[in-house]
Amino acid sequence: MVSIRLSRGGAKKRPFYHIVVTDSRNRRDGRFVERLGFFNPLANEKQEGLRLNMERAQYWLGVGAQPSERVAQLIKKIEKMPVVETAAPAAAPAAAPAATTEEKTETTES
C-alpha cells in the first residue's frame, strides 16, 4: 500500500520532517517515491514551518495513497490557510516610441 508520511531529518532534538510518498513496507527514513514538501515543528515566525505541494498530494490521495494521522492534520491545515499570491512585477513604462518613429519619418522625407 502507498502511504504519505513524515520522514525525519535534522539534528538531535531539532526535528525536521520531509513529507514523502512511499510504500508502507519501506523504513521511515528509507526509500520514497516522491517528496511532496516539508514540515518544521520548531520554526519561528521568520522561518517557513510548512510547505506542501497540494496538487501532487491531491493526485496521490486520488489514486489511493493513505496519509498518516499527522500528515492528514497538516493537509487540513494547508487547506484552511489563505492563498498567498505572489505579486506580479509592474510593467516597465514604455520608452517613448513616438520619438523614434518621428526620427525615422524625417530621414525618409529628406
Short mmCIF file of N, CA and C in Angstrom, two decimals, residues 96-110:
data_model
loop_
_atom_site.label_atom_id
_atom_site.label_comp_id
_atom_site.label_asym_id
_atom_site.label_seq_id
_atom_site.Cartn_x
_atom_site.Cartn_y
_atom_site.Cartn_z
N ALA A 96 9.46 56.12 -25.00
CA ALA A 96 8.77 56.96 -25.98
C ALA A 96 8.94 56.45 -27.41
N PRO A 97 8.05 55.60 -27.89
CA PRO A 97 8.20 55.09 -29.25
C PRO A 97 7.87 56.16 -30.28
N ALA A 98 7.09 57.18 -29.90
CA ALA A 98 6.72 58.23 -30.84
C ALA A 98 7.96 58.99 -31.30
N ALA A 99 8.92 59.24 -30.43
CA ALA A 99 10.14 59.97 -30.80
C ALA A 99 10.95 59.16 -31.82
N THR A 100 11.00 57.88 -31.66
CA THR A 100 11.78 57.09 -32.59
C THR A 100 11.10 57.02 -33.95
N THR A 101 9.77 57.01 -34.00
CA THR A 101 9.08 56.97 -35.30
C THR A 101 9.21 58.30 -36.01
N GLU A 102 9.23 59.42 -35.24
CA GLU A 102 9.40 60.73 -35.87
C GLU A 102 10.77 60.84 -36.51
N GLU A 103 11.79 60.33 -35.84
CA GLU A 103 13.14 60.37 -36.39
C GLU A 103 13.21 59.59 -37.69
N LYS A 104 12.53 58.46 -37.76
CA LYS A 104 12.54 57.64 -38.96
C LYS A 104 11.82 58.35 -40.10
N THR A 105 10.71 59.01 -39.81
CA THR A 105 9.95 59.67 -40.88
C THR A 105 10.71 60.89 -41.41
N GLU A 106 11.45 61.58 -40.55
CA GLU A 106 12.22 62.73 -41.00
C GLU A 106 13.33 62.30 -41.95
N THR A 107 13.97 61.19 -41.67
CA THR A 107 15.06 60.75 -42.53
C THR A 107 14.55 60.25 -43.85
N THR A 108 13.37 59.71 -43.92
CA THR A 108 12.84 59.21 -45.20
C THR A 108 12.35 60.36 -46.08
N GLU A 109 11.94 61.49 -45.49
CA GLU A 109 11.44 62.61 -46.27
C GLU A 109 12.58 63.35 -46.95
N SER A 110 13.78 63.39 -46.39
CA SER A 110 14.83 64.17 -46.97
C SER A 110 15.50 63.53 -48.14
#
